[in-house]
Short mmCIF file of C-alpha atoms and ligand atoms in Angstrom, two decimals:
data_model
loop_
_atom_site.label_atom_id
_atom_site.label_comp_id
_atom_site.label_asym_id
_atom_site.label_seq_id
_atom_site.Cartn_x
_atom_site.Cartn_y
_atom_site.Cartn_z
CA MET X 737 -31.40 -15.84 11.22
CA LYS X 738 -29.81 -13.07 13.55
CA ARG X 739 -27.82 -10.00 12.40
CA PRO X 740 -24.12 -10.98 12.29
CA ILE X 741 -21.85 -9.42 15.01
CA LEU X 742 -18.11 -8.56 13.37
CA LEU X 743 -14.87 -8.52 14.97
CA SER X 744 -14.19 -4.69 14.35
CA THR X 745 -15.92 -2.56 11.94
CA PRO X 746 -15.26 1.18 11.18
CA HIS X 747 -17.39 3.89 13.12
CA ILE X 748 -17.62 7.06 11.40
CA GLY X 749 -18.66 10.18 13.67
CA GLU X 750 -20.39 13.31 12.68
CA GLN X 751 -17.76 15.64 11.63
CA GLU X 752 -15.74 13.44 8.86
CA LEU X 753 -18.01 14.28 6.39
CA GLN X 754 -17.67 18.00 6.51
CA PHE X 755 -13.99 17.60 6.34
CA VAL X 756 -14.59 15.69 3.05
CA GLN X 757 -17.01 18.16 1.54
CA GLU X 758 -14.26 20.82 2.39
CA ALA X 759 -11.81 18.98 0.41
CA PHE X 760 -14.29 18.71 -2.46
CA ASP X 761 -15.30 22.32 -2.36
CA THR X 762 -11.65 23.41 -2.54
CA ASN X 763 -10.63 20.82 -5.13
CA TRP X 764 -7.73 19.11 -2.93
CA ILE X 765 -8.39 15.86 -4.11
CA ALA X 766 -4.87 14.59 -4.19
CA PRO X 767 -2.05 13.32 -1.89
CA VAL X 768 -1.56 16.74 -0.73
CA GLY X 769 -3.43 19.67 0.72
CA PRO X 770 -4.49 21.23 4.14
CA HIS X 771 -6.03 18.24 5.58
CA ILE X 772 -2.84 16.41 5.40
CA ASP X 773 -0.95 19.26 7.17
CA ALA X 774 -3.63 19.83 9.82
CA PHE X 775 -4.00 16.17 10.38
CA GLU X 776 -0.21 15.85 11.22
CA GLN X 777 -0.42 18.53 13.62
CA GLU X 778 -3.43 17.67 15.52
CA PHE X 779 -2.05 13.67 15.80
CA SER X 780 1.19 15.14 16.96
CA GLN X 781 -0.76 16.80 19.63
CA VAL X 782 -2.85 13.92 20.37
CA VAL X 783 -0.14 11.47 21.00
CA GLY X 784 2.77 14.00 22.31
CA SER X 785 4.96 13.65 19.60
CA GLN X 786 7.25 16.48 17.79
CA TYR X 787 6.55 15.59 14.15
CA SER X 788 4.13 13.31 12.22
CA ALA X 789 4.05 12.15 8.59
CA ALA X 790 0.74 10.88 7.21
CA VAL X 791 1.05 8.00 4.82
CA SER X 792 -1.05 5.35 2.97
CA SER X 793 -0.76 2.87 5.71
CA GLY X 794 0.69 1.44 8.96
CA THR X 795 2.83 -0.79 6.80
CA ALA X 796 4.15 1.97 4.70
CA ALA X 797 4.81 3.79 7.84
CA LEU X 798 6.93 1.12 9.15
CA HIS X 799 8.88 0.45 5.80
CA LEU X 800 9.96 4.22 5.81
CA ALA X 801 11.10 4.13 9.64
CA LEU X 802 13.06 0.90 9.12
CA LYS X 803 14.46 2.59 5.90
CA LEU X 804 15.38 5.73 7.73
CA VAL X 805 17.22 4.16 10.72
CA ARG X 806 19.19 2.56 7.76
CA VAL X 807 18.18 -1.03 7.98
CA GLY X 808 19.19 -2.61 4.48
CA ALA X 809 19.99 -5.70 2.73
CA GLY X 810 21.69 -8.56 5.22
CA ASP X 811 20.60 -6.68 8.26
CA GLU X 812 18.79 -8.28 11.20
CA VAL X 813 16.18 -6.67 12.94
CA PHE X 814 14.55 -8.01 16.51
CA CYS X 815 10.95 -7.63 16.20
CA SER X 816 8.11 -9.21 18.44
CA THR X 817 6.93 -12.50 17.31
CA PHE X 818 3.42 -12.24 18.89
CA THR X 819 2.08 -9.84 16.16
CA PHE X 820 0.29 -9.31 12.85
CA ILE X 821 2.39 -9.95 9.62
CA ALA X 822 2.72 -6.19 8.69
CA SER X 823 5.14 -5.54 11.80
CA ALA X 824 7.47 -7.93 10.22
CA SER X 825 7.09 -7.91 6.35
CA PRO X 826 8.55 -4.20 5.83
CA ILE X 827 11.70 -5.76 7.39
CA THR X 828 12.08 -8.25 4.40
CA TYR X 829 11.02 -5.22 2.01
CA LEU X 830 14.44 -3.99 2.83
CA GLY X 831 16.51 -7.08 2.38
CA ALA X 832 16.99 -7.64 6.12
CA LYS X 833 15.73 -10.44 8.12
CA PRO X 834 13.64 -10.54 11.17
CA VAL X 835 14.71 -12.18 14.52
CA PHE X 836 11.68 -12.95 16.52
CA ILE X 837 11.42 -12.21 20.35
CA ASP X 838 8.92 -13.74 22.51
CA SER X 839 6.34 -12.18 24.88
CA ASP X 840 5.80 -12.14 28.53
CA ARG X 841 2.82 -13.03 30.24
CA ILE X 842 2.32 -9.56 32.00
CA SER X 843 1.66 -7.50 28.74
CA TRP X 844 1.58 -10.05 26.02
CA ASN X 845 4.33 -8.06 24.29
CA MET X 846 7.93 -8.58 23.96
CA ASP X 847 9.63 -9.86 27.08
CA PRO X 848 12.40 -7.26 28.09
CA SER X 849 14.55 -9.55 30.02
CA LEU X 850 14.51 -11.87 26.65
CA LEU X 851 15.80 -8.96 24.75
CA GLU X 852 18.25 -7.93 26.98
CA ASP X 853 19.61 -11.71 26.97
CA ALA X 854 19.61 -11.66 23.44
CA LEU X 855 21.10 -8.37 22.84
CA ALA X 856 24.01 -9.34 25.26
CA LYS X 857 24.79 -12.59 23.50
CA ARG X 858 24.80 -10.70 20.12
CA ALA X 859 27.19 -8.23 21.56
CA LYS X 860 29.71 -10.86 22.40
CA VAL X 861 29.81 -12.16 19.04
CA GLY X 862 29.60 -8.96 17.45
CA LYS X 863 26.32 -9.45 15.61
CA LEU X 864 23.89 -6.73 17.02
CA PRO X 865 20.84 -6.35 14.88
CA LYS X 866 20.10 -2.90 13.05
CA ALA X 867 17.01 -2.32 14.99
CA VAL X 868 14.36 -3.28 17.24
CA LEU X 869 10.85 -3.36 16.12
CA LEU X 870 8.51 -3.31 19.31
CA VAL X 871 4.77 -4.11 19.02
CA HIS X 872 2.12 -2.87 21.37
CA LEU X 873 -0.47 -5.44 20.63
CA TYR X 874 -4.20 -5.37 21.19
CA GLY X 875 -3.88 -1.71 22.13
CA GLN X 876 -1.60 -2.68 25.28
CA SER X 877 1.78 -0.99 25.88
CA ALA X 878 4.96 -2.99 26.21
CA ASP X 879 6.94 -2.34 29.01
CA ILE X 880 8.91 0.37 26.67
CA GLU X 881 11.47 1.92 29.70
CA PRO X 882 13.65 -1.25 29.88
CA ILE X 883 13.40 -2.14 26.51
CA LEU X 884 14.48 1.35 25.40
CA GLU X 885 17.48 1.12 28.17
CA SER X 886 18.51 -2.26 26.53
CA CYS X 887 18.41 -0.50 23.07
CA ASP X 888 20.41 2.53 24.30
CA ARG X 889 23.02 0.28 25.84
CA TYR X 890 23.78 -1.10 22.47
CA SER X 891 23.07 2.12 20.39
CA ILE X 892 20.20 0.35 18.54
CA PRO X 893 17.32 2.39 17.26
CA LEU X 894 14.04 1.33 18.64
CA ILE X 895 10.89 1.63 16.37
CA GLU X 896 7.46 1.19 17.75
CA ASP X 897 4.26 -0.61 16.11
CA ALA X 898 1.62 1.06 17.94
CA ALA X 899 -0.98 0.52 15.05
CA GLU X 900 -3.39 -0.72 17.47
CA ALA X 901 -2.53 1.39 20.43
CA LEU X 902 -3.76 4.77 19.58
CA GLY X 903 -5.15 6.24 22.94
CA ALA X 904 -3.37 3.67 25.16
CA THR X 905 -0.96 5.04 27.73
CA TYR X 906 2.58 4.02 28.79
CA LYS X 907 3.44 5.86 32.41
CA ASP X 908 0.83 8.78 31.34
CA THR X 909 2.44 9.19 27.77
CA SER X 910 1.49 7.64 24.46
CA PRO X 911 3.17 4.36 23.37
CA GLY X 912 4.85 5.22 19.69
CA THR X 913 6.40 8.03 21.15
CA TRP X 914 9.54 6.60 23.09
CA GLY X 915 11.41 5.32 20.11
CA ARG X 916 13.46 6.96 17.28
CA ALA X 917 10.15 6.34 15.30
CA GLY X 918 6.69 4.92 15.91
CA ILE X 919 3.79 4.31 13.68
CA PHE X 920 -0.06 4.05 13.86
CA SER X 921 -2.56 2.86 11.49
CA PHE X 922 -6.00 4.02 10.28
CA ASN X 923 -7.03 0.68 8.55
CA GLY X 924 -10.79 0.23 8.66
CA ASN X 925 -10.62 -2.35 11.49
CA LYS X 926 -8.55 -0.29 13.85
CA ILE X 927 -9.46 2.45 16.91
CA ILE X 928 -10.25 5.18 14.37
CA THR X 929 -9.88 4.96 10.41
CA THR X 930 -9.38 7.27 7.31
CA SER X 931 -10.55 4.10 5.29
CA GLY X 932 -6.68 3.21 4.64
CA GLY X 933 -4.02 5.19 6.41
CA GLY X 934 -1.15 5.43 8.65
CA MET X 935 1.31 7.72 10.81
CA LEU X 936 4.91 8.09 11.29
CA VAL X 937 5.85 10.07 14.39
CA SER X 938 9.09 11.01 15.68
CA ASP X 939 10.78 13.96 17.60
CA ASP X 940 13.46 13.85 14.97
CA ALA X 941 12.52 16.66 12.49
CA GLU X 942 15.06 15.53 9.88
CA LEU X 943 13.63 11.86 9.78
CA ILE X 944 10.29 13.02 9.20
CA GLU X 945 11.28 15.47 6.53
CA LYS X 946 12.83 12.64 4.84
CA ALA X 947 10.08 10.36 5.40
CA LYS X 948 7.96 12.78 3.47
CA PHE X 949 10.36 12.87 0.87
CA LEU X 950 10.64 9.30 0.24
CA ALA X 951 6.76 8.85 0.35
CA THR X 952 6.46 11.09 -2.56
CA GLN X 953 8.80 9.51 -4.97
CA ALA X 954 12.01 11.23 -3.49
CA ARG X 955 11.66 14.38 -5.83
CA ASP X 956 14.69 16.59 -5.49
CA PRO X 957 13.91 20.24 -5.24
CA GLN X 958 14.12 21.19 -8.86
CA PRO X 959 11.61 22.78 -11.05
CA HIS X 960 11.81 19.65 -13.28
CA TYR X 961 11.94 16.16 -11.89
CA GLU X 962 15.22 15.20 -10.51
CA HIS X 963 15.85 12.00 -8.52
CA THR X 964 18.78 10.93 -6.79
CA GLU X 965 17.25 8.14 -4.79
CA ILE X 966 14.43 5.91 -5.37
CA GLY X 967 11.28 6.53 -3.23
CA PHE X 968 7.57 5.43 -2.68
CA ASN X 969 4.10 6.43 -3.47
CA TYR X 970 3.06 6.48 0.09
CA ARG X 971 1.52 9.80 1.00
CA LEU X 972 -2.05 10.03 2.30
CA SER X 973 -4.69 11.58 0.20
CA ASN X 974 -6.14 14.92 1.44
CA ILE X 975 -9.39 13.07 1.33
CA SER X 976 -8.39 10.57 3.76
CA ALA X 977 -6.58 12.98 6.01
CA GLY X 978 -10.23 14.75 6.17
CA ILE X 979 -11.81 11.76 7.57
CA GLY X 980 -8.65 11.30 9.89
CA ARG X 981 -9.51 14.76 11.45
CA GLY X 982 -12.97 14.00 11.98
CA GLN X 983 -12.09 10.68 13.54
CA LEU X 984 -9.35 12.38 15.82
CA LEU X 985 -12.49 14.48 17.42
CA VAL X 986 -14.14 11.02 18.58
CA LEU X 987 -10.84 9.30 19.43
CA LYS X 988 -11.27 9.50 23.28
CA GLU X 989 -15.01 8.09 23.05
CA ARG X 990 -13.82 5.30 20.62
CA VAL X 991 -11.18 4.23 22.96
CA ALA X 992 -13.52 4.32 26.07
CA ALA X 993 -16.19 2.33 24.11
CA ARG X 994 -13.69 -0.29 23.43
CA GLN X 995 -12.47 -0.31 26.98
CA ARG X 996 -16.24 -0.83 28.12
CA ASN X 997 -16.62 -3.79 25.81
CA PHE X 998 -13.86 -5.33 27.96
CA GLU X 999 -14.96 -4.59 31.11
CA ILE X 1000 -18.40 -5.84 30.56
CA TYR X 1001 -17.00 -9.06 28.92
CA GLN X 1002 -14.97 -9.59 31.85
CA GLU X 1003 -17.33 -8.74 34.34
CA ALA X 1004 -19.76 -11.41 32.57
CA LEU X 1005 -17.27 -14.23 31.84
CA GLY X 1006 -14.23 -13.50 33.99
CA ASP X 1007 -15.39 -16.25 36.57
CA LEU X 1008 -16.05 -19.24 34.35
CA PRO X 1009 -13.63 -21.78 34.73
CA GLY X 1010 -10.61 -21.96 32.62
CA ILE X 1011 -11.04 -18.24 31.31
CA GLN X 1012 -8.35 -15.61 31.56
CA PHE X 1013 -8.70 -12.18 30.13
CA MET X 1014 -5.73 -10.42 28.64
CA PRO X 1015 -4.26 -8.92 31.84
CA LYS X 1016 -3.68 -5.50 32.56
CA THR X 1017 -0.45 -4.00 33.39
CA ASP X 1018 -0.09 -1.38 36.29
CA TYR X 1019 2.11 1.02 34.11
CA GLY X 1020 -0.62 2.09 31.57
CA THR X 1021 -4.11 1.76 30.16
CA SER X 1022 -4.91 -0.34 27.26
CA THR X 1023 -7.13 0.73 24.25
CA ASN X 1024 -8.46 -2.73 24.19
CA TRP X 1025 -8.40 -2.52 20.41
CA LEU X 1026 -9.94 -6.08 20.54
CA SER X 1027 -10.95 -7.97 23.96
CA CYS X 1028 -8.81 -10.83 24.07
CA LEU X 1029 -9.15 -13.97 26.40
CA THR X 1030 -7.93 -17.48 26.77
CA PHE X 1031 -9.66 -20.84 27.38
CA GLU X 1032 -7.50 -23.43 29.17
CA PRO X 1033 -9.30 -26.60 27.90
CA LYS X 1034 -8.36 -28.83 30.89
CA ILE X 1035 -10.18 -26.60 33.38
CA ALA X 1036 -12.72 -25.11 31.07
CA GLY X 1037 -13.65 -28.63 29.44
CA ILE X 1038 -13.90 -26.70 25.95
CA ASP X 1039 -11.33 -25.28 24.08
CA ARG X 1040 -10.87 -22.00 22.01
CA GLU X 1041 -11.79 -23.55 18.49
CA GLN X 1042 -14.84 -25.18 20.18
CA VAL X 1043 -15.93 -21.65 21.23
CA ARG X 1044 -15.12 -20.02 18.17
CA LEU X 1045 -17.18 -22.46 16.05
CA LYS X 1046 -20.11 -22.17 18.26
CA LEU X 1047 -20.15 -18.51 18.06
CA LEU X 1048 -19.79 -18.67 14.24
CA GLU X 1049 -22.82 -20.94 14.02
CA LYS X 1050 -24.73 -17.93 15.85
CA GLN X 1051 -23.37 -15.38 13.45
CA ILE X 1052 -20.81 -14.13 15.68
CA GLU X 1053 -17.24 -13.58 14.36
CA THR X 1054 -14.42 -14.10 16.49
CA ARG X 1055 -10.89 -14.81 15.75
CA PRO X 1056 -7.79 -16.89 17.09
CA VAL X 1057 -5.23 -14.42 18.50
CA TRP X 1058 -2.51 -13.64 16.10
CA LYS X 1059 -0.46 -16.54 15.10
CA PRO X 1060 2.98 -15.93 16.31
CA MET X 1061 5.52 -14.94 13.33
CA HIS X 1062 7.93 -17.65 14.12
CA LEU X 1063 5.23 -20.16 13.44
CA GLN X 1064 4.39 -18.56 9.94
CA PRO X 1065 5.57 -20.87 6.82
CA VAL X 1066 6.80 -17.82 5.23
CA PHE X 1067 9.35 -17.11 8.40
CA ALA X 1068 10.33 -20.71 8.87
CA ASP X 1069 14.09 -20.09 8.11
CA CYS X 1070 14.04 -17.07 10.71
CA GLU X 1071 15.43 -17.42 14.27
CA CYS X 1072 13.46 -17.13 17.10
CA ILE X 1073 14.23 -16.33 20.79
CA ASN X 1074 11.36 -18.60 22.15
CA ASN X 1075 9.96 -18.76 25.67
CA GLY X 1076 6.56 -20.75 24.80
CA VAL X 1077 4.31 -17.73 25.63
CA ALA X 1078 3.06 -16.72 22.21
CA GLU X 1079 2.66 -20.26 21.18
CA ASP X 1080 0.63 -20.83 24.43
CA LEU X 1081 -1.34 -17.80 23.74
CA PHE X 1082 -2.14 -19.04 19.94
CA GLU X 1083 -3.20 -22.22 21.23
CA LYS X 1084 -5.70 -20.72 23.68
CA GLY X 1085 -6.50 -17.39 22.67
CA LEU X 1086 -9.65 -15.50 21.27
CA CYS X 1087 -10.50 -12.28 20.25
CA LEU X 1088 -14.24 -11.26 20.82
CA PRO X 1089 -16.17 -8.78 18.86
CA SER X 1090 -14.85 -5.44 20.01
CA GLY X 1091 -15.98 -2.69 17.67
CA SER X 1092 -16.67 0.83 19.36
CA ASN X 1093 -19.99 0.63 17.66
CA LEU X 1094 -21.33 -2.53 19.53
CA SER X 1095 -24.75 -2.38 21.27
CA ASP X 1096 -25.40 -3.45 24.75
CA GLU X 1097 -27.49 -6.08 22.95
CA ASP X 1098 -24.64 -7.34 20.83
CA LEU X 1099 -22.36 -7.62 23.94
CA GLU X 1100 -25.07 -9.60 25.69
CA ARG X 1101 -25.75 -11.73 22.76
CA VAL X 1102 -21.96 -12.65 22.70
CA ILE X 1103 -21.87 -13.36 26.28
CA PHE X 1104 -24.84 -15.48 26.09
CA GLU X 1105 -23.37 -17.54 23.59
CA ILE X 1106 -20.22 -18.14 25.35
CA LYS X 1107 -21.99 -19.10 28.23
CA ASN X 1108 -24.11 -21.65 26.24
CA ALA X 1109 -20.93 -23.01 24.52
CA TYR X 1110 -19.76 -23.61 28.11
CA LYS X 1111 -23.30 -25.49 29.26
CA SER X 1112 -23.35 -27.59 26.08
CA GLN X 1113 -20.15 -29.26 26.77
C1 PLP Q 1703 -2.83 -2.93 11.40
C2 PLP Q 1703 -1.44 -3.34 11.79
C3 PLP Q 1703 -0.41 -2.70 11.19
C4 PLP Q 1703 -0.47 -2.26 9.56
O1 PLP Q 1703 -1.33 -1.39 9.31
P1 PLP Q 1703 -1.90 -0.88 7.95
O2 PLP Q 1703 -2.62 0.25 8.05
O3 PLP Q 1703 -2.96 -2.11 7.78
O4 PLP Q 1703 -0.80 -1.25 7.12
C5 PLP Q 1703 0.72 -3.31 11.69
N1 PLP Q 1703 0.92 -3.70 12.67
C6 PLP Q 1703 -0.16 -4.10 13.49
C7 PLP Q 1703 0.30 -4.73 14.75
C8 PLP Q 1703 -1.28 -3.90 12.81
O5 PLP Q 1703 -2.45 -4.24 13.67
#
């Protein structure tokens, strides 16, 4: 049996352990400490945001962001449908309801004109959403500018889910830094990891300060424990922040390795009939967090599931692209502004092994087995 090749696994560098050792040596083994402050500052510099708050997950960061733009019970939030559930579930934590917006084929992300039309219709009937939650999927930035213009026209705050897009660019800036707030994730399978963690970024000092307050049980400034509102236990630990500082030092290499995976796959497989790789936009660079492609069964003679199962037999883990939120049973009662793109991508799309620690041999094995799957049809 050959060694399994997995979709995306943690890839630790050389300095993480030193930062963690420092935390041990100084006994900062808590969700406070010098690594947290340093990690936030270093992160802000990397993405070009004014302020950052390190938290326990990307999901927690989104929950705080939505709460801080005052999403509450009975509200609606417009949200990308083509995403992982963690984009949408925090909307429901607040008693609000997602309305899903479909993708375009250029970026696979929220279609700006679909959003504009939906907002215009809602404005007419006086039922605008409380926020727009925009996802930058698989490390590719959505076309942020027109989306932000639409949001501004109706005075609706934009929240960006850049969990998969740390190191991507949009017009030479980082996605996640354009809206009122943005979030990133350091889960084990993301571009860099803290073994679990997230970051909330914003240029609004007050928003970030309030986020830190809410993330530490909303403790009022009193010598005793005084509370005038309900908070959360969402801060990142000083140990995890130490890992994050080490990971930030190798971020560029990690992104370059994932982009290289994509290039190698595309070069080797791009000409096979019926295959299309996730398109590249002309306004930015993707992190290629996962290398994705679609199989058009009528042309390819083989469908996505057949390819996935053949690879699985060979110990190669691949996965269908995200199942759109509006197709999820849990969101069956939610509205979707649907143009069929996300559903089509879900039917045909596959994510290939994409870790920054894959060897050339691993990549060759994946390529070889996909070509084999074609031949065996
Ligand atoms: C991973 C991910 C999240 C959530 O991040 P966690 O740190 O796992 O909570 C949110 N949105 C997207 C698109 C993600 O891929």
